[in-house]
Amino acid sequence: MTPDWELHIETTGRGPDLVLLHGWAMHGGVFAPLVERLAGEYTLHIVDLPGHGHSAGAALALAPGPVVDELTARLPRALWLGWSLGGLFALQAALARTPAVRGVALLCSSPRFVREGAGEGAWRYGMSPEIFQDFAAGLRQDWRGTLERFIALEAFGSDHAKEELRTLRDGLFARGEPAAGVLADGLRLLQEADLRQALPGLPVPSLWLAGRRDRVVDPRAMREAAALAPRARFEQVEHAGHAPFLTHADVVADALRRFEASLDP
């Protein structure tokens, strides 16, 4: 059993190692459709980030540096997949702990989540700063209602929006309630993180897998990010929103299989 103060990591399956990192306010259980499809071919290490799910009592801060340090100390060399917020942790692992990372898969994730002003080099396809400010204010006033609004935004645009929203809503508190302070920390990380300058030096191959109808991470932002990184490939899941592994799990699993097969052992 994982001590209360450690990060919770569930390991299942057999084959090459694959680390799964969830998004804001969720937990590793959200990956159930992918786990079902991949556990027969890969050894999956499914992480609950600090303050989330079974890691509610973890002593670590919700920050890429310390989380990556603990994970790389406890896990074998692997392909790392990060969904949304989890992508920032996966990128940090690839940049700072390269020998531990075979490759990195960014699933509806971005090196910068917030749009910035016009002009050369501006990041045009992020979310508006006002949306993040609104969510931050909402956490202070009605954090449950704010989470409902956020998962509705995640599901919006998908061909299976109602199904996706129901799954996200059902899973949100399936491993307990995330701490309000941790939610604020995660939102701040999404608002402030900017790893664009590091992408040209990304030392491992990367897969940027977007949902064409994603309203949280614009697929154009992911395409631009992929263009900045060497040995990068961009793929798009048609008719998917922000959580394509829920509604198009077979497509996501196939993309991961192709990418993993292209990596060095």
PDB file of C-alpha atoms in Angstrom:
ATOM      1  CA  MET A   1       0.000   0.000   0.000  1.00  0.00           C
ATOM      2  CA  THR A   2       1.263   3.484  -0.853  1.00  0.00           C
ATOM      3  CA  PRO A   3       2.059   5.562   2.278  1.00  0.00           C
ATOM      4  CA  ASP A   4      -0.282   8.535   2.641  1.00  0.00           C
ATOM      5  CA  TRP A   5       2.561  11.005   2.153  1.00  0.00           C
ATOM      6  CA  GLU A   6       3.822   9.479  -1.138  1.00  0.00           C
ATOM      7  CA  LEU A   7       2.494   9.901  -4.627  1.00  0.00           C
ATOM      8  CA  HIS A   8       0.087   7.125  -5.522  1.00  0.00           C
ATOM      9  CA  ILE A   9       1.211   5.104  -8.546  1.00  0.00           C
ATOM     10  CA  GLU A  10      -0.846   2.188  -9.799  1.00  0.00           C
ATOM     11  CA  THR A  11       1.136  -0.238 -11.959  1.00  0.00           C
ATOM     12  CA  THR A  12      -0.635  -2.751 -14.176  1.00  0.00           C
ATOM     13  CA  GLY A  13      -0.122  -4.653 -17.426  1.00  0.00           C
ATOM     14  CA  ARG A  14       2.966  -6.038 -19.108  1.00  0.00           C
ATOM     15  CA  GLY A  15       5.342  -4.867 -21.792  1.00  0.00           C
ATOM     16  CA  PRO A  16       7.171  -1.571 -22.417  1.00  0.00           C
ATOM     17  CA  ASP A  17       6.704   1.007 -19.662  1.00  0.00           C
ATOM     18  CA  LEU A  18       4.233   3.867 -20.116  1.00  0.00           C
ATOM     19  CA  VAL A  19       3.582   6.611 -17.528  1.00  0.00           C
ATOM     20  CA  LEU A  20       0.127   8.280 -17.538  1.00  0.00           C
ATOM     21  CA  LEU A  21      -0.348  11.755 -16.021  1.00  0.00           C
ATOM     22  CA  HIS A  22      -3.852  13.207 -15.680  1.00  0.00           C
ATOM     23  CA  GLY A  23      -5.212  16.727 -16.046  1.00  0.00           C
ATOM     24  CA  TRP A  24      -6.358  19.443 -13.652  1.00  0.00           C
ATOM     25  CA  ALA A  25      -8.773  18.393 -10.869  1.00  0.00           C
ATOM     26  CA  MET A  26      -8.903  14.766 -12.060  1.00  0.00           C
ATOM     27  CA  HIS A  27      -6.956  11.596 -11.102  1.00  0.00           C
ATOM     28  CA  GLY A  28      -5.427   8.564 -12.770  1.00  0.00           C
ATOM     29  CA  GLY A  29      -8.730   6.718 -12.835  1.00  0.00           C
ATOM     30  CA  VAL A  30      -9.839   8.899 -15.724  1.00  0.00           C
ATOM     31  CA  PHE A  31      -7.569   6.847 -18.014  1.00  0.00           C
ATOM     32  CA  ALA A  32      -9.646   3.669 -17.590  1.00  0.00           C
ATOM     33  CA  PRO A  33     -10.544   3.388 -21.314  1.00  0.00           C
ATOM     34  CA  LEU A  34      -6.853   3.586 -22.292  1.00  0.00           C
ATOM     35  CA  VAL A  35      -5.819   1.176 -19.553  1.00  0.00           C
ATOM     36  CA  GLU A  36      -8.360  -1.334 -20.816  1.00  0.00           C
ATOM     37  CA  ARG A  37      -6.902  -1.162 -24.323  1.00  0.00           C
ATOM     38  CA  LEU A  38      -3.197  -1.022 -23.500  1.00  0.00           C
ATOM     39  CA  ALA A  39      -2.631  -3.143 -20.377  1.00  0.00           C
ATOM     40  CA  GLY A  40      -2.134  -6.268 -22.490  1.00  0.00           C
ATOM     41  CA  GLU A  41       0.767  -4.641 -24.355  1.00  0.00           C
ATOM     42  CA  TYR A  42       2.353  -2.145 -21.945  1.00  0.00           C
ATOM     43  CA  THR A  43       3.263  -1.862 -18.288  1.00  0.00           C
ATOM     44  CA  LEU A  44       1.213   1.166 -17.265  1.00  0.00           C
ATOM     45  CA  HIS A  45       2.210   3.414 -14.390  1.00  0.00           C
ATOM     46  CA  ILE A  46      -0.886   5.483 -13.591  1.00  0.00           C
ATOM     47  CA  VAL A  47      -0.126   8.463 -11.364  1.00  0.00           C
ATOM     48  CA  ASP A  48      -2.343  10.530  -9.079  1.00  0.00           C
ATOM     49  CA  LEU A  49      -0.685  13.957  -8.913  1.00  0.00           C
ATOM     50  CA  PRO A  50      -0.235  15.640  -5.493  1.00  0.00           C
ATOM     51  CA  GLY A  51      -3.503  16.637  -3.846  1.00  0.00           C
ATOM     52  CA  HIS A  52      -5.544  14.554  -6.299  1.00  0.00           C
ATOM     53  CA  GLY A  53      -7.208  11.167  -5.886  1.00  0.00           C
ATOM     54  CA  HIS A  54      -5.223   8.718  -3.766  1.00  0.00           C
ATOM     55  CA  SER A  55      -2.363  11.258  -3.537  1.00  0.00           C
ATOM     56  CA  ALA A  56      -4.517  13.659  -1.510  1.00  0.00           C
ATOM     57  CA  GLY A  57      -2.106  13.468   1.409  1.00  0.00           C
ATOM     58  CA  ALA A  58       1.131  13.525  -0.605  1.00  0.00           C
ATOM     59  CA  ALA A  59       3.818  15.714   0.908  1.00  0.00           C
ATOM     60  CA  LEU A  60       4.935  17.061  -2.477  1.00  0.00           C
ATOM     61  CA  ALA A  61       3.829  20.373  -3.927  1.00  0.00           C
ATOM     62  CA  LEU A  62       1.932  20.325  -7.221  1.00  0.00           C
ATOM     63  CA  ALA A  63       4.986  21.486  -9.154  1.00  0.00           C
ATOM     64  CA  PRO A  64       6.781  19.776 -12.047  1.00  0.00           C
ATOM     65  CA  GLY A  65      10.259  19.728 -10.478  1.00  0.00           C
ATOM     66  CA  PRO A  66       9.631  17.778  -7.268  1.00  0.00           C
ATOM     67  CA  VAL A  67       6.989  15.536  -8.829  1.00  0.00           C
ATOM     68  CA  VAL A  68       9.279  14.536 -11.693  1.00  0.00           C
ATOM     69  CA  ASP A  69      12.139  13.917  -9.257  1.00  0.00           C
ATOM     70  CA  GLU A  70      10.033  11.468  -7.245  1.00  0.00           C
ATOM     71  CA  LEU A  71       8.556   9.718 -10.251  1.00  0.00           C
ATOM     72  CA  THR A  72      11.877   9.184 -12.000  1.00  0.00           C
ATOM     73  CA  ALA A  73      13.348   7.848  -8.745  1.00  0.00           C
ATOM     74  CA  ARG A  74      10.549   5.290  -8.415  1.00  0.00           C
ATOM     75  CA  LEU A  75       9.805   4.305 -12.025  1.00  0.00           C
ATOM     76  CA  PRO A  76      11.799   2.600 -14.792  1.00  0.00           C
ATOM     77  CA  ARG A  77      12.705   4.305 -18.036  1.00  0.00           C
ATOM     78  CA  ALA A  78       9.451   4.845 -19.915  1.00  0.00           C
ATOM     79  CA  LEU A  79       7.390   6.661 -22.475  1.00  0.00           C
ATOM     80  CA  TRP A  80       5.574   9.465 -20.641  1.00  0.00           C
ATOM     81  CA  LEU A  81       2.074  10.611 -21.585  1.00  0.00           C
ATOM     82  CA  GLY A  82       0.595  13.802 -20.132  1.00  0.00           C
ATOM     83  CA  TRP A  83      -2.988  14.898 -20.658  1.00  0.00           C
ATOM     84  CA  SER A  84      -3.657  18.647 -20.349  1.00  0.00           C
ATOM     85  CA  LEU A  85      -1.949  19.797 -17.102  1.00  0.00           C
ATOM     86  CA  GLY A  86      -0.143  16.454 -16.985  1.00  0.00           C
ATOM     87  CA  GLY A  87       1.673  17.411 -20.163  1.00  0.00           C
ATOM     88  CA  LEU A  88       3.674  20.057 -18.290  1.00  0.00           C
ATOM     89  CA  PHE A  89       4.992  17.341 -15.961  1.00  0.00           C
ATOM     90  CA  ALA A  90       5.777  15.017 -18.872  1.00  0.00           C
ATOM     91  CA  LEU A  91       7.671  17.759 -20.703  1.00  0.00           C
ATOM     92  CA  GLN A  92       9.601  18.606 -17.535  1.00  0.00           C
ATOM     93  CA  ALA A  93      10.611  14.969 -17.199  1.00  0.00           C
ATOM     94  CA  ALA A  94      11.864  14.877 -20.786  1.00  0.00           C
ATOM     95  CA  LEU A  95      13.842  18.079 -20.312  1.00  0.00           C
ATOM     96  CA  ALA A  96      15.274  17.552 -16.836  1.00  0.00           C
ATOM     97  CA  ARG A  97      15.467  13.748 -16.499  1.00  0.00           C
ATOM     98  CA  THR A  98      16.145  12.741 -20.082  1.00  0.00           C
ATOM     99  CA  PRO A  99      17.738   9.317 -19.389  1.00  0.00           C
ATOM    100  CA  ALA A 100      14.475   8.253 -17.690  1.00  0.00           C
ATOM    101  CA  VAL A 101      12.286   9.198 -20.673  1.00  0.00           C
ATOM    102  CA  ARG A 102      12.142   7.277 -23.973  1.00  0.00           C
ATOM    103  CA  GLY A 103       9.710   9.747 -25.505  1.00  0.00           C
ATOM    104  CA  VAL A 104       6.938  12.123 -24.512  1.00  0.00           C
ATOM    105  CA  ALA A 105       3.318  12.148 -25.697  1.00  0.00           C
ATOM    106  CA  LEU A 106       1.332  15.345 -25.192  1.00  0.00           C
ATOM    107  CA  LEU A 107      -2.394  14.635 -25.237  1.00  0.00           C
ATOM    108  CA  CYS A 108      -4.430  17.830 -25.619  1.00  0.00           C
ATOM    109  CA  SER A 109      -1.642  19.687 -23.875  1.00  0.00           C
ATOM    110  CA  SER A 110       0.524  22.687 -24.627  1.00  0.00           C
ATOM    111  CA  PRO A 111       3.804  24.282 -23.514  1.00  0.00           C
ATOM    112  CA  ARG A 112       1.737  27.403 -22.771  1.00  0.00           C
ATOM    113  CA  PHE A 113      -1.981  27.394 -22.056  1.00  0.00           C
ATOM    114  CA  VAL A 114      -2.643  31.157 -22.071  1.00  0.00           C
ATOM    115  CA  ARG A 115      -2.874  33.394 -25.111  1.00  0.00           C
ATOM    116  CA  GLU A 116      -0.660  36.469 -25.165  1.00  0.00           C
ATOM    117  CA  GLY A 117      -0.678  39.734 -27.106  1.00  0.00           C
ATOM    118  CA  ALA A 118      -0.241  40.340 -30.807  1.00  0.00           C
ATOM    119  CA  GLY A 119       3.049  40.721 -32.612  1.00  0.00           C
ATOM    120  CA  GLU A 120       5.836  38.502 -33.835  1.00  0.00           C
ATOM    121  CA  GLY A 121       6.311  35.440 -31.668  1.00  0.00           C
ATOM    122  CA  ALA A 122       3.013  35.918 -29.844  1.00  0.00           C
ATOM    123  CA  TRP A 123       1.206  32.782 -28.695  1.00  0.00           C
ATOM    124  CA  ARG A 124      -2.057  33.179 -30.586  1.00  0.00           C
ATOM    125  CA  TYR A 125      -3.991  30.041 -29.785  1.00  0.00           C
ATOM    126  CA  GLY A 126      -4.075  29.772 -26.004  1.00  0.00           C
ATOM    127  CA  MET A 127      -7.079  30.469 -23.796  1.00  0.00           C
ATOM    128  CA  SER A 128      -7.693  34.084 -22.859  1.00  0.00           C
ATOM    129  CA  PRO A 129      -6.193  35.286 -19.540  1.00  0.00           C
ATOM    130  CA  GLU A 130      -9.675  36.437 -18.542  1.00  0.00           C
ATOM    131  CA  ILE A 131     -10.967  32.854 -18.562  1.00  0.00           C
ATOM    132  CA  PHE A 132      -8.257  31.789 -16.113  1.00  0.00           C
ATOM    133  CA  GLN A 133      -8.951  34.798 -13.916  1.00  0.00           C
ATOM    134  CA  ASP A 134     -12.635  33.898 -13.941  1.00  0.00           C
ATOM    135  CA  PHE A 135     -11.906  30.311 -12.928  1.00  0.00           C
ATOM    136  CA  ALA A 136      -9.589  31.511 -10.144  1.00  0.00           C
ATOM    137  CA  ALA A 137     -12.303  33.790  -8.784  1.00  0.00           C
ATOM    138  CA  GLY A 138     -14.806  30.957  -9.091  1.00  0.00           C
ATOM    139  CA  LEU A 139     -12.638  28.637  -6.999  1.00  0.00           C
ATOM    140  CA  ARG A 140     -12.778  31.125  -4.139  1.00  0.00           C
ATOM    141  CA  GLN A 141     -16.536  31.590  -4.379  1.00  0.00           C
ATOM    142  CA  ASP A 142     -17.917  28.197  -5.507  1.00  0.00           C
ATOM    143  CA  TRP A 143     -15.244  25.638  -6.266  1.00  0.00           C
ATOM    144  CA  ARG A 144     -17.684  22.830  -7.033  1.00  0.00           C
ATOM    145  CA  GLY A 145     -19.563  24.973  -9.523  1.00  0.00           C
ATOM    146  CA  THR A 146     -16.256  26.051 -11.063  1.00  0.00           C
ATOM    147  CA  LEU A 147     -15.210  22.439 -11.614  1.00  0.00           C
ATOM    148  CA  GLU A 148     -18.578  21.756 -13.246  1.00  0.00           C
ATOM    149  CA  ARG A 149     -17.983  24.647 -15.637  1.00  0.00           C
ATOM    150  CA  PHE A 150     -14.492  23.433 -16.426  1.00  0.00           C
ATOM    151  CA  ILE A 151     -15.477  19.853 -17.256  1.00  0.00           C
ATOM    152  CA  ALA A 152     -18.321  21.202 -19.391  1.00  0.00           C
ATOM    153  CA  LEU A 153     -15.700  23.179 -21.327  1.00  0.00           C
ATOM    154  CA  GLU A 154     -13.583  20.030 -21.657  1.00  0.00           C
ATOM    155  CA  ALA A 155     -16.500  18.104 -23.172  1.00  0.00           C
ATOM    156  CA  PHE A 156     -17.738  20.922 -25.418  1.00  0.00           C
ATOM    157  CA  GLY A 157     -17.176  20.351 -29.130  1.00  0.00           C
ATOM    158  CA  SER A 158     -16.891  16.576 -29.002  1.00  0.00           C
ATOM    159  CA  ASP A 159     -19.210  14.474 -31.132  1.00  0.00           C
ATOM    160  CA  HIS A 160     -19.993  12.640 -27.891  1.00  0.00           C
ATOM    161  CA  ALA A 161     -20.158  15.658 -25.599  1.00  0.00           C
ATOM    162  CA  LYS A 162     -22.955  14.338 -23.386  1.00  0.00           C
ATOM    163  CA  GLU A 163     -21.220  11.009 -22.896  1.00  0.00           C
ATOM    164  CA  GLU A 164     -17.892  12.701 -22.214  1.00  0.00           C
ATOM    165  CA  LEU A 165     -19.421  15.154 -19.741  1.00  0.00           C
ATOM    166  CA  ARG A 166     -21.179  12.349 -17.887  1.00  0.00           C
ATOM    167  CA  THR A 167     -17.949  10.329 -17.631  1.00  0.00           C
ATOM    168  CA  LEU A 168     -15.934  13.315 -16.406  1.00  0.00           C
ATOM    169  CA  ARG A 169     -18.617  14.266 -13.895  1.00  0.00           C
ATOM    170  CA  ASP A 170     -18.922  10.703 -12.591  1.00  0.00           C
ATOM    171  CA  GLY A 171     -15.173  10.382 -12.223  1.00  0.00           C
ATOM    172  CA  LEU A 172     -14.440  13.789 -10.736  1.00  0.00           C
ATOM    173  CA  PHE A 173     -14.814  12.785  -7.081  1.00  0.00           C
ATOM    174  CA  ALA A 174     -14.478   9.013  -7.513  1.00  0.00           C
ATOM    175  CA  ARG A 175     -11.246   9.088  -5.479  1.00  0.00           C
ATOM    176  CA  GLY A 176     -12.285  11.853  -3.102  1.00  0.00           C
ATOM    177  CA  GLU A 177     -12.383  15.608  -3.405  1.00  0.00           C
ATOM    178  CA  PRO A 178      -9.234  17.480  -4.449  1.00  0.00           C
ATOM    179  CA  ALA A 179      -8.133  20.144  -1.995  1.00  0.00           C
ATOM    180  CA  ALA A 180      -9.183  23.679  -2.925  1.00  0.00           C
ATOM    181  CA  GLY A 181      -5.623  24.928  -2.401  1.00  0.00           C
ATOM    182  CA  VAL A 182      -4.245  22.321  -4.794  1.00  0.00           C
ATOM    183  CA  LEU A 183      -6.855  23.282  -7.387  1.00  0.00           C
ATOM    184  CA  ALA A 184      -5.672  26.884  -7.123  1.00  0.00           C
ATOM    185  CA  ASP A 185      -2.041  25.748  -7.453  1.00  0.00           C
ATOM    186  CA  GLY A 186      -2.873  23.761 -10.583  1.00  0.00           C
ATOM    187  CA  LEU A 187      -4.767  26.622 -12.138  1.00  0.00           C
ATOM    188  CA  ARG A 188      -1.848  28.951 -11.410  1.00  0.00           C
ATOM    189  CA  LEU A 189       0.537  26.484 -13.032  1.00  0.00           C
ATOM    190  CA  LEU A 190      -1.637  26.342 -16.155  1.00  0.00           C
ATOM    191  CA  GLN A 191      -1.764  30.125 -16.224  1.00  0.00           C
ATOM    192  CA  GLU A 192       1.939  30.812 -15.714  1.00  0.00           C
ATOM    193  CA  ALA A 193       3.834  27.904 -17.291  1.00  0.00           C
ATOM    194  CA  ASP A 194       5.683  28.578 -20.533  1.00  0.00           C
ATOM    195  CA  LEU A 195       8.012  25.896 -21.906  1.00  0.00           C
ATOM    196  CA  ARG A 196       8.121  27.132 -25.495  1.00  0.00           C
ATOM    197  CA  GLN A 197      11.752  28.243 -25.382  1.00  0.00           C
ATOM    198  CA  ALA A 198      12.826  24.762 -24.301  1.00  0.00           C
ATOM    199  CA  LEU A 199      11.122  22.951 -27.189  1.00  0.00           C
ATOM    200  CA  PRO A 200      13.904  23.390 -29.808  1.00  0.00           C
ATOM    201  CA  GLY A 201      16.189  21.540 -27.423  1.00  0.00           C
ATOM    202  CA  LEU A 202      13.738  18.798 -26.479  1.00  0.00           C
ATOM    203  CA  PRO A 203      16.059  15.798 -26.324  1.00  0.00           C
ATOM    204  CA  VAL A 204      13.532  13.009 -26.928  1.00  0.00           C
ATOM    205  CA  PRO A 205      10.968  12.320 -29.665  1.00  0.00           C
ATOM    206  CA  SER A 206       7.520  13.779 -29.038  1.00  0.00           C
ATOM    207  CA  LEU A 207       3.953  13.093 -30.118  1.00  0.00           C
ATOM    208  CA  TRP A 208       1.446  15.955 -30.048  1.00  0.00           C
ATOM    209  CA  LEU A 209      -2.027  14.436 -30.151  1.00  0.00           C
ATOM    210  CA  ALA A 210      -4.857  16.974 -30.416  1.00  0.00           C
ATOM    211  CA  GLY A 211      -8.630  16.879 -30.431  1.00  0.00           C
ATOM    212  CA  ARG A 212      -9.830  18.838 -33.454  1.00  0.00           C
ATOM    213  CA  ARG A 213     -12.777  20.303 -31.526  1.00  0.00           C
ATOM    214  CA  ASP A 214     -10.901  20.937 -28.285  1.00  0.00           C
ATOM    215  CA  ARG A 215     -11.980  24.223 -26.629  1.00  0.00           C
ATOM    216  CA  VAL A 216      -9.356  24.094 -23.857  1.00  0.00           C
ATOM    217  CA  VAL A 217      -6.186  23.460 -25.899  1.00  0.00           C
ATOM    218  CA  ASP A 218      -6.528  24.671 -29.467  1.00  0.00           C
ATOM    219  CA  PRO A 219      -5.108  22.065 -31.876  1.00  0.00           C
ATOM    220  CA  ARG A 220      -3.377  24.899 -33.732  1.00  0.00           C
ATOM    221  CA  ALA A 221      -1.341  25.586 -30.590  1.00  0.00           C
ATOM    222  CA  MET A 222      -0.255  21.959 -30.499  1.00  0.00           C
ATOM    223  CA  ARG A 223       0.675  22.040 -34.182  1.00  0.00           C
ATOM    224  CA  GLU A 224       2.815  25.144 -33.584  1.00  0.00           C
ATOM    225  CA  ALA A 225       4.446  23.538 -30.554  1.00  0.00           C
ATOM    226  CA  ALA A 226       5.278  20.413 -32.539  1.00  0.00           C
ATOM    227  CA  ALA A 227       6.885  22.590 -35.210  1.00  0.00           C
ATOM    228  CA  LEU A 228       9.268  23.976 -32.569  1.00  0.00           C
ATOM    229  CA  ALA A 229      10.526  20.579 -31.396  1.00  0.00           C
ATOM    230  CA  PRO A 230      12.898  18.202 -33.199  1.00  0.00           C
ATOM    231  CA  ARG A 231      11.707  14.653 -33.887  1.00  0.00           C
ATOM    232  CA  ALA A 232       8.112  15.694 -33.256  1.00  0.00           C
ATOM    233  CA  ARG A 233       4.952  14.452 -34.884  1.00  0.00           C
ATOM    234  CA  PHE A 234       1.516  16.053 -34.773  1.00  0.00           C
ATOM    235  CA  GLU A 235      -1.696  14.052 -35.058  1.00  0.00           C
ATOM    236  CA  GLN A 236      -5.305  15.124 -34.700  1.00  0.00           C
ATOM    237  CA  VAL A 237      -8.327  13.133 -33.545  1.00  0.00           C
ATOM    238  CA  GLU A 238     -11.289  14.170 -35.650  1.00  0.00           C
ATOM    239  CA  HIS A 239     -14.582  14.906 -33.865  1.00  0.00           C
ATOM    240  CA  ALA A 240     -12.854  14.828 -30.440  1.00  0.00           C
ATOM    241  CA  GLY A 241     -12.827  17.473 -27.726  1.00  0.00           C
ATOM    242  CA  HIS A 242     -10.409  17.851 -24.821  1.00  0.00           C
ATOM    243  CA  ALA A 243     -10.543  14.230 -23.647  1.00  0.00           C
ATOM    244  CA  PRO A 244     -10.284  12.034 -26.759  1.00  0.00           C
ATOM    245  CA  PHE A 245      -9.181   9.027 -24.705  1.00  0.00           C
ATOM    246  CA  LEU A 246     -12.752   8.903 -23.356  1.00  0.00           C
ATOM    247  CA  THR A 247     -14.613   9.149 -26.661  1.00  0.00           C
ATOM    248  CA  HIS A 248     -12.038   7.891 -29.178  1.00  0.00           C
ATOM    249  CA  ALA A 249      -9.943   5.551 -27.051  1.00  0.00           C
ATOM    250  CA  ASP A 250      -9.114   3.205 -29.927  1.00  0.00           C
ATOM    251  CA  VAL A 251      -7.749   6.081 -32.023  1.00  0.00           C
ATOM    252  CA  VAL A 252      -5.623   7.360 -29.137  1.00  0.00           C
ATOM    253  CA  ALA A 253      -4.359   3.873 -28.313  1.00  0.00           C
ATOM    254  CA  ASP A 254      -3.372   3.267 -31.939  1.00  0.00           C
ATOM    255  CA  ALA A 255      -1.507   6.584 -32.098  1.00  0.00           C
ATOM    256  CA  LEU A 256       0.414   5.664 -28.947  1.00  0.00           C
ATOM    257  CA  ARG A 257       1.251   2.232 -30.341  1.00  0.00           C
ATOM    258  CA  ARG A 258       2.667   3.733 -33.530  1.00  0.00           C
ATOM    259  CA  PHE A 259       4.690   6.299 -31.618  1.00  0.00           C
ATOM    260  CA  GLU A 260       6.066   3.819 -29.086  1.00  0.00           C
ATOM    261  CA  ALA A 261       7.081   1.456 -31.881  1.00  0.00           C
ATOM    262  CA  SER A 262       9.166   4.254 -33.434  1.00  0.00           C
ATOM    263  CA  LEU A 263      11.209   4.883 -30.264  1.00  0.00           C
ATOM    264  CA  ASP A 264      14.599   3.480 -29.401  1.00  0.00           C
ATOM    265  CA  PRO A 265      14.457   0.658 -26.823  1.00  0.00           C
TER     266      PRO A 265
END
